[in-house]
Amino acid sequence: MGRKLTMDMDVAHSASASAAPHPPLDQIPAHIETLADYERLAAHHMDAATWRHIQSGAGHGQSLIDNRSCFDRFQLIPQMLTDMTGASTRIDLLGQSYAAPLFLAPVAYLRLAHPDGEIAAIRAATAIGVPMMVSTLSSFRLEDIADAARAAAEALNRPCPPLWFQLYWQADRADNERLIRRAEAAGYGHIVLTIDAAIKRSNFALPHGITAENLRDMQRISVSSTPDDGQILFGSPLMQSAPTWDSLSWLRKTTDLPLILKGILSADDARKAADHGADAIVISNHGGRVLDGLLSPLSALPLIRQAMGPDYPLLIDSGFRTGTDIVKALALGANAVLIGRPQLHALAVAAMPGCAHMLHLLRAELELAMAQLGRTSPAQLGPDLLWSP
Amino acid sequence: MGRKLTMDMDVAHSASASAAPHPPLDQIPAHIETLADYERLAAHHMDAATWRHIQSGAGHGQSLIDNRSCFDRFQLIPQMLTDMTGASTRIDLLGQSYAAPLFLAPVAYLRLAHPDGEIAAIRAATAIGVPMMVSTLSSFRLEDIADAARAAAEALNRPCPPLWFQLYWQADRADNERLIRRAEAAGYGHIVLTIDAAIKRSNFALPHGITAENLRDMQRISVSSTPDDGQILFGSPLMQSAPTWDSLSWLRKTTDLPLILKGILSADDARKAADHGADAIVISNHGGRVLDGLLSPLSALPLIRQAMGPDYPLLIDSGFRTGTDIVKALALGANAVLIGRPQLHALAVAAMPGCAHMLHLLRAELELAMAQLGRTSPAQLGPDLLWSP
Amino acid sequence: MGRKLTMDMDVAHSASASAAPHPPLDQIPAHIETLADYERLAAHHMDAATWRHIQSGAGHGQSLIDNRSCFDRFQLIPQMLTDMTGASTRIDLLGQSYAAPLFLAPVAYLRLAHPDGEIAAIRAATAIGVPMMVSTLSSFRLEDIADAARAAAEALNRPCPPLWFQLYWQADRADNERLIRRAEAAGYGHIVLTIDAAIKRSNFALPHGITAENLRDMQRISVSSTPDDGQILFGSPLMQSAPTWDSLSWLRKTTDLPLILKGILSADDARKAADHGADAIVISNHGGRVLDGLLSPLSALPLIRQAMGPDYPLLIDSGFRTGTDIVKALALGANAVLIGRPQLHALAVAAMPGCAHMLHLLRAELELAMAQLGRTSPAQLGPDLLWSP
Amino acid sequence: MGRKLTMDMDVAHSASASAAPHPPLDQIPAHIETLADYERLAAHHMDAATWRHIQSGAGHGQSLIDNRSCFDRFQLIPQMLTDMTGASTRIDLLGQSYAAPLFLAPVAYLRLAHPDGEIAAIRAATAIGVPMMVSTLSSFRLEDIADAARAAAEALNRPCPPLWFQLYWQADRADNERLIRRAEAAGYGHIVLTIDAAIKRSNFALPHGITAENLRDMQRISVSSTPDDGQILFGSPLMQSAPTWDSLSWLRKTTDLPLILKGILSADDARKAADHGADAIVISNHGGRVLDGLLSPLSALPLIRQAMGPDYPLLIDSGFRTGTDIVKALALGANAVLIGRPQLHALAVAAMPGCAHMLHLLRAELELAMAQLGRTSPAQLGPDLLWSP
């Protein structure tokens, strides 16, 4: 009988988001202490339609809720009085070293949150030592985003974190090849193919001036007429242009870069991904935006880790907001965690500094949690620290 | 103590439904994207007493709530990157082919929602390729409804979906026979005997001008006085006129049409139904309207499928509102799903086009879900795609 | 952190109960269809202090809530198309026959709800064929209540249901003996000793004019000063006057009437009760009024039935409000069910006719449930009709 | 998705706490019947910032909620008709006898609640026969607090309960030694080392005039700049000054007093504590204030009791508010229970008499619960009285 009343205050905020959103703040207010604080504030810094679009989930929002509540199924068992000398959050992944098990997830059109969009996000990420997966649907050109990262690192006299490019499969294979070549040329070292959002419903119209800069001149498909046999979607051009395992085989032959498959939720698909040459996967239900009722990535994680053995790299996203969320995923077998919507929240509230602060908060929370749990490295985060009621 | 506060926004709507309901809309608003949207709007297109009547459940409404929340006990595991060439929702049932595993459930008095009632509903269903089970308690004559279906199919140059007639058992056997003969003569090819609502409480008075058109001149029974031994219902004429297994045996001898028994919730009764000649059953708790606290059909389904083997046709209703609801039932062994109250919601909001749109939404959601789950036919929907927290 | 917000609308009603309560109604409004309706209305027919007193539970109200929500742990599996000829709710209990498995529980001071108090209640019960357990703390003399029952039966030309007297253990054994002799002389055929409320906290002051009519001239004890060793309650006269198993042995020798022990929640105590000569027990947590957090009687019932075998009479109360509540208890092994607070609700709303109507509703709901479940007698209500999610 | 809406009325109160708090009451109002009543009232007797500080939990408050809701996982099975002659709440602990299994937990800065702070609290505790664990962060000197206890006992002509001193590990070992020598000299007989709050986040600024009286002239550390490798906390001086198992070994050599370790949540750490010479432990998650998502002490308790055998002393705190909370912990193996935040609530509402009344309520509730459950001593509270739904 209709949409369940979710007991989440931000949903209520979304309804009251005013038509004239506040501009980004010049200073980060002292009372912002968590990513949830950014989310609460962000409702006032976006117009109502955009806010609804970025916050929404598919269907009745069950997956959206479950992506948060799944963390409550696990509680934490600390080890006290541990000597934390030499403790570190550093991890190795696909042959490279990262300061923390933390990524910016590929998110479309960051200019929805702030005019500086992806440029601001990658500057913030670089300053905090966090890599960003740049979306095919970025609102700046992928080349400009890569340049911004390198410039930021140079200005801070820091190494630039490795660059990752996320690919949405295009109907025309030539377009896919063109995107990959551009990414390679711009210095991206990883290709992340998103496979769980080939087909989805949306009523949201991009505001004037925001476009998919990487896809200018490329062909895009949507469903307009109904094909044979009363079927609506099946048999349509949209359906026919969706990627398959063959697409992955083609992609594996087309580039030598590490390939990461994003959007896996089962052990079978994880095995197939590895068999088709994927170097890593991202366990994800696309933040609950695609099909309502999909199991949460945290639920799928232990099954996939068991199937893939201890060494295959597993990344994860959808619903991560705190340091203990990250701890729980690592304890269940993830190598690293991607952060999605909070990028938009932090950019809307306080531009580049907001995004950097948001990542600083997460890194600080992760260290604090590890210290309080008495674990000195990500490798020490195992299932022994989890308790289920 | 007292009625639990249900956390369902529409219940709140019901209280605020105004005395002067809005007329049906001329156009379907763009923001109607789900059946829940129709339900929310419908509260404003019906008078308060009718709205309360159609939305209500028996007792404290536990079954009404459980009929929706039971779906949340299952989450979905997708298969990614499946080649969907040739995908279809088509099913075979009792020797005939249907475009989708979807039926309009028998619902009494559709004129409560719109003056065109069953005529509008069957036109909408025919346009979308969905068969309708016509209720004994229809507010148009069963012959006129059948004619409307054929005319609609002809106008669209489409095959008319098979016709189904739902029978409420009448106190006088001759009346039952008369109804069956009329249905046969009008071209109905199936008889659905509803067995779970022989006795129920209701305070609702039909508005002026709405009547059980099929039952003019037939005798109807209600309880007025108390029989012996202080018993209230037991021993009353109402109790004596309720159908029994003998009624089914008689019915089986009286018609050659496929017989479907609607209102089964146990494996024992399913077996008995088959033994008495029922060709199929509808697992149902009558939308939570008859006895509060009955288990939900989705809970009963796996037990019944196990008892009946893989081939016996099992239909199901009560609480279905989305494409993933349908997927879950098919995964647990159902052959097809019936949609009840949403007919009333859609008719009240936007007449025949509303009802057609509502069915279009469901068919589109079903295809979308199958595509996102990587299953190309209803037969591929099995328990392997379900995960329970 | 304080009192949990219970999601029950009547608790909110309780807060808004006005200082000047409505008088009882002359007519029962047509919209009263359930016991919950009586409860909702009753808030307006009692002064705030009395309403809070009768509705309250011990501590934070966990048992009060659990006494209702425990029923939701069980759902019902119907048997369809059963021939209900000869169906009946009649039961045998301790050698006598009762029209339905239904009792009025002993409730103190019914004049809190209506000036006619116990006299009105027993007239109503007699009219509906339901026996009443008359409380030691009745606000009319036990002799007058017995007379009222016999007069009502005679006026209706019906047999008078057997009379039951509930005993609160008195500090002075002579007082207990005096009460028993008076009950025997007045025609009571059963003694129900309540053992679970010897010691409880209460701030409620009886309104002027309402007294424990049966206890005039008897000694009553409360705690005022603190005994040795810093203990508050232990060692006090109140503690010393509480009944023990020795009290039961004495009672068994003092009367030949059937003895029933009310307030048992464990199999061990049930066995001890039988060993000490109790002819039956009432499983009860005193409506959640005595110690918060006690398990609900419905939870204790199956363990006690298993321990006592199929023949020992088990009655039950605390939280029963509907026909299906009764069905669930009988399915789990109870022989009969006691109704407590609803007596006060119905009397406050509509005096004697209200109380009779309330019992009529329950009996009708019980028959309706049995008919819909396809069970023709209380003996057919077994665990096979229960399903747990 | 932001902060969950907690369904706890006091959280709402906290928002409405006015800027000008009420002064403490001169008299305890008759309607204060539980610790929850004190909490509700306290919101009006503190300024908003202090109230938020003392009520808050870490992160999203999951542990804060779970510390209360964990008690609901257990229900109570009574033994009826027990002879309670000689019943007592008295316990032995570390060779001394206590009137009840009840302690005041170490709480920092009681002057936040009332100008008389720790002096008022220990007078109240002494009057009720409850020992107090005096915090390193007390707002009076530990010597003055000990004197106040002895003076109160003398005035009442009662024995003074043993004195306990709680130690927060100081960066400079000489400071730890100095604190221990002072505590020994002042007559404290136990040292409680808190190990679970060495590192935590806080934005709260102490009001003017409230200081850590025991730490005048001692060095205190906080994090200001970021160390190497992009780490924020790891490698900082704060991290380096946290206690380790070596600190405990040093402490064991430094004093002969019984040593108690506070903040253990796992069986492994409990064993290590005993191996390092701890004479007892306090199972605690610091009232949910340190790391959100830690399991509740009540969840950890049975595992720790099983690991440590029946004789090792286990104390517990975090979330205890009622007599039945205490009963449940003792039934699961605890020897005694510490009460934290309610000290602040009671002091704010009604100064020293409030704190004494609060402890009186708890002791009375404990006796009442034991009487209603039919258990005559703490030793009789075992797992047989617990039932889990």
Tab-separated table of C-alpha atoms in Angstrom, chain B residues 1-5 7 59-60 62 66 73 193 195-197 199-201 203 226 229-235 239-240 243-248 261 263-266 268-269 272 290-296 299-300 303, chain C residues 7-10 30 33-34 36-37 39-40 55 64 68-69 72 74-84 87-90 99 321-322 324 328 341 360-361 363-365 367-373 375-376 387 389:
chain	number	residue	atom	x	y	z
B	1	MET	CA	-3.860	-1.971	23.083
B	2	GLY	CA	-5.817	-0.821	20.133
B	3	ARG	CA	-4.918	-0.428	16.537
B	4	LYS	CA	-1.247	-0.263	15.737
B	5	LEU	CA	-0.031	2.827	13.972
B	7	MET	CA	3.736	3.284	8.962
B	59	GLY	CA	-9.336	-6.751	12.141
B	60	HIS	CA	-6.253	-4.766	13.055
B	62	GLN	CA	-1.917	-7.268	10.315
B	66	ASP	CA	2.177	-8.463	6.042
B	73	ARG	CA	11.969	-10.958	3.360
B	193	LEU	CA	-14.495	-20.334	-7.731
B	195	ILE	CA	-13.773	-20.074	-1.597
B	196	ASP	CA	-12.270	-17.779	1.022
B	197	ALA	CA	-14.927	-15.128	1.406
B	199	ILE	CA	-18.540	-15.364	5.305
B	200	LYS	CA	-17.237	-11.966	6.164
B	201	ARG	CA	-18.170	-8.865	8.088
B	203	ASN	CA	-20.501	-2.321	7.322
B	226	THR	CA	-29.038	-15.820	16.822
B	229	ASP	CA	-27.083	-22.613	22.200
B	230	GLY	CA	-25.928	-19.019	22.316
B	231	GLN	CA	-24.003	-19.508	19.080
B	232	ILE	CA	-24.055	-16.449	16.835
B	233	LEU	CA	-22.897	-17.569	13.415
B	234	PHE	CA	-22.708	-21.336	13.748
B	235	GLY	CA	-25.960	-22.968	12.657
B	239	MET	CA	-23.146	-20.740	7.513
B	240	GLN	CA	-25.279	-23.428	5.854
B	243	PRO	CA	-19.537	-23.905	-0.245
B	244	THR	CA	-17.876	-27.196	0.749
B	245	TRP	CA	-15.796	-29.779	-1.052
B	246	ASP	CA	-19.117	-31.272	-2.193
B	247	SER	CA	-19.887	-28.001	-3.944
B	248	LEU	CA	-16.674	-28.349	-5.888
B	261	LEU	CA	-10.033	-22.539	-6.988
B	263	GLY	CA	-8.326	-18.685	-1.833
B	264	ILE	CA	-6.024	-21.611	-0.963
B	265	LEU	CA	-3.259	-21.121	1.628
B	266	SER	CA	-2.128	-24.641	2.543
B	268	ASP	CA	-3.265	-29.906	2.096
B	269	ASP	CA	-6.019	-27.817	0.542
B	272	LYS	CA	-7.535	-31.683	-2.149
B	290	VAL	CA	-11.355	-11.665	5.305
B	291	LEU	CA	-9.546	-12.927	8.397
B	292	ASP	CA	-6.798	-10.900	9.985
B	293	GLY	CA	-3.648	-12.848	10.756
B	294	LEU	CA	-3.800	-15.318	7.867
B	295	LEU	CA	-0.339	-16.023	6.554
B	296	SER	CA	0.573	-14.164	3.403
B	299	SER	CA	4.680	-17.384	2.676
B	300	ALA	CA	2.389	-20.221	1.621
B	303	LEU	CA	5.150	-25.032	0.622
C	7	MET	CA	3.656	3.274	18.487
C	8	ASP	CA	0.192	2.828	19.778
C	9	MET	CA	-2.351	5.514	19.205
C	10	ASP	CA	-4.178	4.888	22.439
C	30	ALA	CA	-22.649	1.592	15.002
C	33	GLU	CA	-16.801	-3.000	15.703
C	34	THR	CA	-13.935	-4.259	17.836
C	36	ALA	CA	-10.004	-1.731	20.193
C	37	ASP	CA	-12.847	0.644	19.324
C	39	GLU	CA	-10.603	1.140	24.181
C	40	ARG	CA	-10.218	4.202	21.978
C	55	GLN	CA	-4.049	1.425	31.130
C	64	LEU	CA	2.367	-4.334	28.112
C	68	ARG	CA	-0.065	-7.596	22.347
C	69	SER	CA	2.787	-8.112	19.895
C	72	ASP	CA	1.932	-11.373	15.724
C	74	PHE	CA	1.936	-16.545	14.818
C	75	GLN	CA	-0.024	-16.481	11.582
C	76	LEU	CA	-2.978	-18.670	10.716
C	77	ILE	CA	-3.294	-21.438	8.138
C	78	PRO	CA	-6.920	-22.032	7.113
C	79	GLN	CA	-8.659	-25.204	5.942
C	80	MET	CA	-11.052	-24.251	3.185
C	81	LEU	CA	-14.429	-25.673	2.161
C	82	THR	CA	-14.986	-27.450	5.485
C	83	ASP	CA	-18.530	-28.562	6.228
C	84	MET	CA	-19.366	-26.568	9.390
C	87	ALA	CA	-19.950	-26.479	14.704
C	88	SER	CA	-19.805	-25.147	18.256
C	89	THR	CA	-17.592	-23.144	20.610
C	90	ARG	CA	-18.740	-25.159	23.646
C	99	ALA	CA	-20.868	-21.972	25.877
C	321	ARG	CA	-8.536	-8.521	22.391
C	322	THR	CA	-9.760	-10.439	19.305
C	324	THR	CA	-7.973	-14.717	16.510
C	328	LYS	CA	-4.011	-18.747	18.767
C	341	ARG	CA	-9.211	-4.372	30.834
C	360	HIS	CA	-20.850	-10.580	21.910
C	361	LEU	CA	-18.190	-9.169	19.573
C	363	ARG	CA	-17.867	-14.583	20.651
C	364	ALA	CA	-18.827	-13.581	17.095
C	365	GLU	CA	-15.176	-13.059	16.143
C	367	GLU	CA	-16.996	-18.198	15.538
C	368	LEU	CA	-16.067	-16.239	12.426
C	369	ALA	CA	-12.413	-17.173	12.822
C	370	MET	CA	-13.233	-20.853	13.384
C	371	ALA	CA	-15.482	-20.851	10.301
C	372	GLN	CA	-12.856	-19.173	8.145
C	373	LEU	CA	-10.209	-21.563	9.427
C	375	ARG	CA	-12.480	-25.831	12.485
C	376	THR	CA	-15.780	-26.942	14.015
C	387	TRP	CA	2.631	-20.603	10.968
C	389	PRO	CA	7.433	-16.217	9.820
